[in-house]
Short mmCIF file of C-alpha atoms in Angstrom, two decimals:
data_model
loop_
_atom_site.label_atom_id
_atom_site.label_comp_id
_atom_site.label_asym_id
_atom_site.label_seq_id
_atom_site.Cartn_x
_atom_site.Cartn_y
_atom_site.Cartn_z
CA UNK A 870 64.50 27.65 -35.20
CA UNK A 871 63.64 26.49 -38.78
CA UNK A 872 66.27 26.77 -41.48
CA UNK A 873 64.77 29.51 -43.87
CA UNK A 874 67.95 29.94 -45.91
CA UNK A 875 67.18 30.34 -49.63
CA UNK A 876 68.45 27.32 -51.50
CA UNK A 877 68.00 29.14 -54.85
CA UNK A 878 65.56 28.32 -57.73
CA UNK A 879 66.05 26.67 -60.97
CA UNK A 880 64.07 25.66 -64.14
CA UNK A 881 62.31 22.36 -64.70
CA UNK A 882 61.11 20.90 -67.83
CA UNK A 883 58.36 18.52 -68.43
CA UNK A 884 59.57 17.25 -71.80
CA UNK A 885 56.69 16.26 -74.05
CA UNK A 886 58.21 13.72 -76.40
CA UNK A 887 56.56 11.18 -78.64
CA UNK A 888 56.33 7.59 -77.52
CA UNK A 889 56.98 4.82 -80.12
CA UNK A 890 55.25 1.49 -78.90
CA UNK A 891 57.24 -1.65 -79.26
CA UNK A 892 53.92 -3.71 -79.03
CA UNK A 893 54.18 -6.53 -81.79
CA UNK A 894 57.81 -6.26 -82.25
CA UNK A 895 60.47 -8.92 -81.84
CA UNK A 896 62.81 -8.65 -78.90
CA UNK A 897 65.54 -7.46 -81.23
CA UNK A 898 63.45 -4.88 -82.98
CA UNK A 899 62.02 -3.52 -79.64
CA UNK A 900 65.49 -3.09 -78.13
CA UNK A 901 66.52 -1.17 -81.33
CA UNK A 902 63.43 1.00 -81.01
CA UNK A 903 64.22 1.64 -77.31
CA UNK A 904 67.87 2.65 -78.52
CA UNK A 905 66.33 4.99 -81.04
CA UNK A 906 64.13 6.49 -78.47
CA UNK A 907 67.14 7.24 -76.14
CA UNK A 908 68.90 8.97 -78.98
CA UNK A 909 65.87 11.23 -79.73
CA UNK A 910 65.52 12.01 -76.00
CA UNK A 911 69.11 12.95 -76.03
CA UNK A 912 68.88 15.31 -78.88
CA UNK A 913 65.73 16.95 -77.56
CA UNK A 914 67.08 17.46 -73.92
CA UNK A 915 70.28 18.97 -75.42
CA UNK A 916 68.28 21.41 -77.56
CA UNK A 917 65.83 22.15 -74.78
CA UNK A 918 68.63 23.17 -72.60
CA UNK A 919 70.04 25.41 -75.24
CA UNK A 920 66.60 27.02 -75.77
CA UNK A 921 65.68 27.35 -71.83
CA UNK A 922 69.08 28.04 -70.65
CA UNK A 923 71.75 26.69 -68.17
CA UNK A 924 69.48 26.90 -65.13
CA UNK A 925 67.53 24.02 -66.53
CA UNK A 926 68.22 21.48 -63.75
CA UNK A 927 65.44 18.89 -63.82
CA UNK A 928 63.90 17.17 -66.85
CA UNK A 929 60.87 14.70 -66.38
CA UNK A 930 60.08 12.42 -69.23
CA UNK A 931 56.64 10.84 -70.08
CA UNK A 932 55.60 7.49 -68.74
CA UNK A 933 57.16 4.42 -70.47
CA UNK A 934 58.71 6.83 -72.97
CA UNK A 935 60.91 4.11 -74.44
CA UNK A 936 58.48 1.49 -75.01
CA UNK A 937 54.63 2.40 -74.76
CA UNK A 938 52.39 0.10 -72.93
CA UNK A 939 51.87 -3.63 -73.49
CA UNK A 940 48.71 -3.78 -75.49
CA UNK A 941 47.46 -7.30 -74.56
CA UNK A 942 50.94 -8.90 -74.77
CA UNK A 943 51.60 -11.65 -72.15
CA UNK A 944 53.60 -10.90 -69.01
CA UNK A 945 56.45 -13.04 -69.86
CA UNK A 946 56.78 -11.62 -73.43
CA UNK A 947 56.65 -8.08 -72.36
CA UNK A 948 59.31 -8.68 -69.59
CA UNK A 949 61.59 -10.09 -72.01
CA UNK A 950 61.00 -7.59 -74.65
CA UNK A 951 60.40 -4.26 -73.10
CA UNK A 952 61.61 -4.45 -69.28
CA UNK A 953 65.03 -2.58 -68.60
CA UNK A 954 67.58 -4.34 -66.45
CA UNK A 955 68.54 -2.14 -63.50
CA UNK A 956 71.92 -0.95 -64.49
CA UNK A 957 71.55 -2.10 -68.07
CA UNK A 958 72.43 -0.48 -71.28
CA UNK A 959 69.37 1.68 -71.49
CA UNK A 960 69.93 3.15 -67.97
CA UNK A 961 73.76 3.68 -68.93
CA UNK A 962 72.54 5.67 -71.89
CA UNK A 963 69.99 7.69 -69.98
CA UNK A 964 72.70 8.34 -67.33
CA UNK A 965 75.00 9.61 -70.16
CA UNK A 966 72.32 12.11 -71.02
CA UNK A 967 72.08 13.43 -67.48
CA UNK A 968 75.76 13.82 -67.26
CA UNK A 969 76.15 15.48 -70.60
CA UNK A 970 73.44 18.11 -69.94
CA UNK A 971 74.15 18.46 -66.17
CA UNK A 972 70.47 17.84 -65.26
CA UNK A 973 68.48 15.51 -62.97
CA UNK A 974 66.61 13.19 -65.36
CA UNK A 975 63.40 11.76 -64.16
CA UNK A 976 61.59 9.07 -66.16
CA UNK A 977 59.48 5.84 -66.11
CA UNK A 978 59.99 2.42 -67.62
CA UNK A 979 59.17 -1.25 -67.25
CA UNK A 980 61.79 -3.02 -65.33
CA UNK A 981 62.99 -6.43 -64.57
CA UNK A 982 64.06 -7.59 -61.03
CA UNK A 983 66.41 -10.37 -60.05
CA UNK A 984 64.47 -11.07 -57.00
CA UNK A 985 61.13 -11.57 -59.09
CA UNK A 986 62.34 -13.15 -62.22
CA UNK A 987 59.05 -14.01 -63.59
CA UNK A 988 57.49 -10.59 -63.38
CA UNK A 989 58.22 -6.97 -64.17
CA UNK A 990 57.43 -3.75 -62.31
CA UNK A 991 56.64 -0.20 -63.79
CA UNK A 992 59.48 1.99 -62.32
CA UNK A 993 59.93 5.66 -62.02
CA UNK A 994 63.52 6.80 -61.55
CA UNK A 995 65.75 9.97 -61.03
CA UNK A 996 69.35 10.03 -62.28
CA UNK A 997 71.58 12.89 -60.97
CA UNK A 998 74.16 14.78 -63.15
CA UNK A 999 76.82 12.38 -62.05
CA UNK A 1000 74.98 9.49 -63.82
CA UNK A 1001 73.85 7.90 -60.51
CA UNK A 1002 70.30 6.58 -59.93
CA UNK A 1003 69.46 8.40 -56.86
CA UNK A 1004 65.64 7.30 -56.97
CA UNK A 1005 64.00 4.12 -58.02
CA UNK A 1006 60.25 3.83 -57.15
CA UNK A 1007 58.06 1.04 -58.21
CA UNK A 1008 54.50 1.80 -59.13
CA UNK A 1009 52.03 0.62 -56.44
CA UNK A 1010 48.72 1.19 -58.27
CA UNK A 1011 48.28 -0.42 -61.72
CA UNK A 1012 45.37 -1.94 -63.47
CA UNK A 1013 47.16 -4.44 -65.62
CA UNK A 1014 50.70 -4.70 -64.36
CA UNK A 1015 52.26 -6.39 -61.32
CA UNK A 1016 53.05 -4.26 -58.35
CA UNK A 1017 54.97 -4.67 -55.19
CA UNK A 1018 51.59 -5.02 -53.44
CA UNK A 1019 51.02 -8.20 -55.35
CA UNK A 1020 54.01 -9.74 -53.76
CA UNK A 1021 53.89 -7.73 -50.82
CA UNK A 1022 55.67 -9.83 -48.02
CA UNK A 1023 58.51 -10.98 -50.29
CA UNK A 1024 58.94 -7.54 -51.58
CA UNK A 1025 59.22 -6.03 -48.05
CA UNK A 1026 61.77 -8.67 -47.07
CA UNK A 1027 63.94 -7.68 -49.99
CA UNK A 1028 63.58 -3.90 -49.98
CA UNK A 1029 62.14 -2.89 -46.63
CA UNK A 1030 59.52 -0.06 -46.28
CA UNK A 1031 61.86 2.63 -47.39
CA UNK A 1032 62.14 1.01 -50.77
CA UNK A 1033 58.28 1.53 -51.41
CA UNK A 1034 58.30 5.29 -50.85
CA UNK A 1035 61.69 6.75 -51.58
CA UNK A 1036 62.50 10.39 -51.41
CA UNK A 1037 65.72 11.73 -52.88
CA UNK A 1038 67.29 14.46 -51.02
CA UNK A 1039 69.21 16.50 -53.66
CA UNK A 1040 70.63 20.17 -54.09
CA UNK A 1041 67.66 20.94 -56.19
CA UNK A 1042 65.17 19.78 -53.40
CA UNK A 1043 63.60 16.61 -52.22
CA UNK A 1044 62.40 14.57 -55.20
CA UNK A 1045 59.70 11.91 -55.40
CA UNK A 1046 57.94 10.18 -58.19
CA UNK A 1047 54.41 9.36 -58.91
CA UNK A 1048 53.44 7.20 -62.17
CA UNK A 1049 50.38 8.35 -64.11
CA UNK A 1050 47.14 7.27 -62.40
CA UNK A 1051 48.81 7.18 -59.09
CA UNK A 1052 48.16 11.00 -58.93
CA UNK A 1053 44.57 10.08 -58.32
CA UNK A 1054 45.29 8.46 -54.99
CA UNK A 1055 45.97 11.12 -52.31
CA UNK A 1056 47.50 8.77 -49.76
CA UNK A 1057 50.51 8.06 -51.88
CA UNK A 1058 51.35 11.78 -52.49
CA UNK A 1059 50.69 12.57 -48.75
CA UNK A 1060 53.03 9.71 -47.55
CA UNK A 1061 55.81 10.98 -49.87
CA UNK A 1062 55.22 14.65 -48.55
CA UNK A 1063 55.49 13.17 -44.94
CA UNK A 1064 58.72 11.72 -46.02
CA UNK A 1065 59.85 15.20 -47.13
CA UNK A 1066 59.08 15.45 -50.66
CA UNK A 1067 59.02 18.81 -52.18
CA UNK A 1068 58.74 18.18 -55.98
CA UNK A 1069 56.53 15.33 -57.31
CA UNK A 1070 57.86 14.08 -60.62
CA UNK A 1071 54.82 12.76 -62.47
CA UNK A 1072 55.56 10.73 -65.76
CA UNK A 1073 52.24 10.13 -67.36
CA UNK A 1074 50.69 9.05 -70.66
CA UNK A 1075 47.19 10.12 -70.56
CA UNK A 1076 44.23 11.41 -72.60
CA UNK A 1077 44.42 15.24 -72.69
CA UNK A 1078 41.76 17.70 -73.29
CA UNK A 1079 41.13 21.41 -73.13
CA UNK A 1080 38.72 20.52 -70.20
CA UNK A 1081 39.98 19.52 -66.87
CA UNK A 1082 40.44 15.83 -66.72
CA UNK A 1083 40.56 13.83 -63.58
CA UNK A 1084 44.28 13.65 -63.57
CA UNK A 1085 44.63 17.39 -64.13
CA UNK A 1086 42.25 18.10 -61.13
CA UNK A 1087 44.26 15.60 -59.06
CA UNK A 1088 47.50 17.29 -59.88
CA UNK A 1089 46.38 20.65 -58.53
CA UNK A 1090 44.88 18.98 -55.43
CA UNK A 1091 48.02 17.00 -54.64
CA UNK A 1092 50.07 20.21 -54.97
CA UNK A 1093 47.84 22.19 -52.68
CA UNK A 1094 47.30 19.45 -50.15
CA UNK A 1095 51.07 18.76 -49.85
CA UNK A 1096 52.53 22.14 -50.60
CA UNK A 1097 54.68 20.61 -53.38
CA UNK A 1098 55.56 21.39 -56.88
CA UNK A 1099 54.31 18.84 -59.45
CA UNK A 1100 56.15 18.38 -62.78
CA UNK A 1101 54.06 16.23 -65.00
CA UNK A 1102 55.17 15.12 -68.45
CA UNK A 1103 52.69 13.61 -70.82
CA UNK A 1104 53.36 11.93 -74.15
CA UNK A 1105 53.59 13.89 -77.31
CA UNK A 1106 51.74 11.26 -79.21
CA UNK A 1107 51.72 7.49 -78.87
CA UNK A 1108 52.72 5.94 -82.11
CA UNK A 1109 52.47 2.36 -83.31
CA UNK A 1110 49.32 1.02 -81.84
CA UNK A 1111 45.70 1.15 -83.15
CA UNK A 1112 44.53 4.23 -81.44
CA UNK A 1113 44.73 7.84 -82.73
CA UNK A 1114 48.26 8.88 -82.03
CA UNK A 1115 47.32 12.18 -80.56
CA UNK A 1116 44.90 10.77 -78.00
CA UNK A 1117 47.77 10.80 -75.32
CA UNK A 1118 49.30 14.21 -76.54
CA UNK A 1119 49.54 17.46 -74.71
CA UNK A 1120 48.86 18.85 -71.33
CA UNK A 1121 52.31 18.38 -69.78
CA UNK A 1122 52.33 21.02 -67.05
CA UNK A 1123 54.02 22.49 -63.96
CA UNK A 1124 52.03 23.20 -60.88
CA UNK A 1125 53.15 25.19 -57.82
CA UNK A 1126 52.60 24.60 -54.20
CA UNK A 1127 49.37 26.66 -54.24
CA UNK A 1128 47.90 24.83 -57.05
CA UNK A 1129 48.75 27.43 -59.76
CA UNK A 1130 49.61 26.40 -63.35
CA UNK A 1131 53.17 27.69 -64.19
CA UNK A 1132 53.37 26.29 -67.66
CA UNK A 1133 51.45 23.90 -69.84
CA UNK A 1134 52.01 22.53 -73.34
CA UNK A 1135 49.65 22.00 -76.25
CA UNK A 1136 49.62 18.78 -78.35
CA UNK A 1137 52.64 17.26 -79.92
CA UNK A 1138 56.38 17.13 -79.00
CA UNK A 1139 57.13 20.39 -76.91
CA UNK A 1140 59.39 22.06 -74.54
CA UNK A 1141 56.73 24.61 -73.55
CA UNK A 1142 56.06 22.98 -70.24
CA UNK A 1143 59.05 24.55 -68.37
CA UNK A 1144 59.12 26.97 -65.42
CA UNK A 1145 61.13 28.04 -62.47
CA UNK A 1146 60.81 26.30 -59.29
CA UNK A 1147 61.57 28.47 -56.11
CA UNK A 1148 62.41 26.09 -53.31
CA UNK A 1149 63.07 29.00 -51.02
CA UNK A 1150 59.41 30.19 -51.48
CA UNK A 1151 58.25 26.57 -50.94
CA UNK A 1152 60.25 26.12 -47.81
CA UNK A 1153 59.26 29.47 -46.34
CA UNK A 1154 55.71 28.62 -46.83
CA UNK A 1155 55.83 25.30 -45.35
CA UNK A 1156 57.29 27.08 -42.23
CA UNK A 1157 54.67 29.58 -42.07
CA UNK A 1158 51.69 29.17 -39.53
CA UNK A 1159 48.32 29.75 -41.02
CA UNK A 1160 45.18 27.92 -42.41
CA UNK A 1161 46.94 27.45 -45.81
CA UNK A 1162 49.69 25.19 -44.35
CA UNK A 1163 47.72 22.03 -44.98
CA UNK A 1164 50.90 19.84 -44.50
CA UNK A 1165 51.38 21.02 -41.01
CA UNK A 1166 47.70 20.51 -40.31
CA UNK A 1167 47.47 16.98 -41.60
CA UNK A 1168 46.42 14.40 -38.88
CA UNK A 1169 47.84 10.94 -40.13
CA UNK A 1170 46.96 9.03 -36.74
CA UNK A 1171 43.20 10.26 -37.08
CA UNK A 1172 42.75 8.14 -40.22
CA UNK A 1173 44.95 5.04 -39.29
CA UNK A 1174 42.39 3.14 -37.46
CA UNK A 1175 39.63 3.81 -39.99
CA UNK A 1176 41.83 2.72 -42.95
CA UNK A 1177 42.81 -0.45 -41.17
CA UNK A 1178 39.10 -1.56 -40.98
CA UNK A 1179 38.67 -1.64 -44.67
CA UNK A 1180 39.85 -4.02 -47.46
CA UNK A 1181 40.18 -3.28 -51.16
CA UNK A 1182 42.84 -5.15 -53.17
CA UNK A 1183 44.55 -7.85 -51.17
CA UNK A 1184 48.38 -8.23 -50.87
CA UNK A 1185 50.38 -11.17 -52.01
CA UNK A 1186 47.77 -12.33 -54.70
CA UNK A 1187 50.58 -12.87 -57.22
CA UNK A 1188 52.96 -14.61 -54.88
CA UNK A 1189 54.30 -17.65 -56.89
CA UNK A 1190 52.37 -17.23 -59.83
CA UNK A 1191 52.44 -15.41 -63.22
CA UNK A 1192 49.20 -13.89 -64.26
CA UNK A 1193 47.61 -13.71 -67.72
CA UNK A 1194 46.04 -10.34 -68.61
CA UNK A 1195 42.53 -11.46 -67.83
CA UNK A 1196 43.44 -12.01 -64.19
CA UNK A 1197 43.77 -8.28 -63.42
CA UNK A 1198 40.12 -7.55 -64.40
CA UNK A 1199 38.90 -10.78 -62.61
CA UNK A 1200 40.77 -9.53 -59.44
CA UNK A 1201 38.94 -6.03 -59.71
CA UNK A 1202 35.54 -7.85 -60.05
CA UNK A 1203 36.22 -9.81 -56.88
CA UNK A 1204 37.30 -6.64 -55.17
CA UNK A 1205 33.99 -4.90 -56.22
CA UNK A 1206 31.91 -7.81 -54.93
CA UNK A 1207 33.80 -7.71 -51.63
CA UNK A 1208 33.26 -3.94 -51.25
CA UNK A 1209 29.51 -4.44 -52.08
CA UNK A 1210 29.29 -7.22 -49.36
CA UNK A 1211 30.90 -4.82 -46.87
CA UNK A 1212 28.49 -2.05 -47.67
CA UNK A 1213 31.26 0.25 -49.13
CA UNK A 1214 29.26 0.42 -52.51
CA UNK A 1215 25.57 -0.18 -53.10
#
């Protein structure tokens, strides 16, 4: 018999905090800016917990909340300036926040890796209330940054397949993480759901609008397809680069497992995107026969052969080399040409 015991409910917050870019800074100034960002986040989470209440158990931060993105800076320079070291001082400071506020803290950062010293990866993480990192997930889809797929064979040798699609089984549910535009790729969310994910933490930094954007549509679709909560934290403004600061501001939201918006923030720094997640209701729904149980009706084997026939981006294309920024666009042009030759696009 399925276990339908009620595990309780709790509040989750998609904290919409401003991002201060370190683009153009020296290494020392960038590290100081990152320390300041952690301090601001600590104050805001503390205040948010006082405002929302003691049942706030999960806080999701925006994408690259400590640094912004590398606006044209070379891979080695950005690695040295903006990439966190696993277990380094920035992670220790974030762990202290999780401990002090008794929350699970999910976020996203650029990160170095001792096994790939010439590169960096964009990484989503979850830190538990004891200060332990219980999930570390490297971004698999990125237009302008290295990913594990670019060094595929070596990455699998080091981390194995479970290191690619981790799910953290915690007292507040099975947590997984998806970075920014990865929400547009249904295969990723479905794979995480098939590994047990119940709450998809979605750090993002995206253009927001009163109209539905592609990512907003995708969040609803991923929630419905996988019967999962989506907690999506967008930036509360992106400061320090030559675009209007509020271009990436607003729209943080929580979506329930039937695609309903539970809470949504307007522009600026905000704690408005907070709502109750009811794990008991989600688990009862997943155990309920019916047309709406799309996760139980999935047919992964049906598509495995068809997917294997096609080729988009190729693995291992960065093995042994460090790209310049132009390489990523050149790679995409080659992929488009290959898709055209295969008749995928006209």
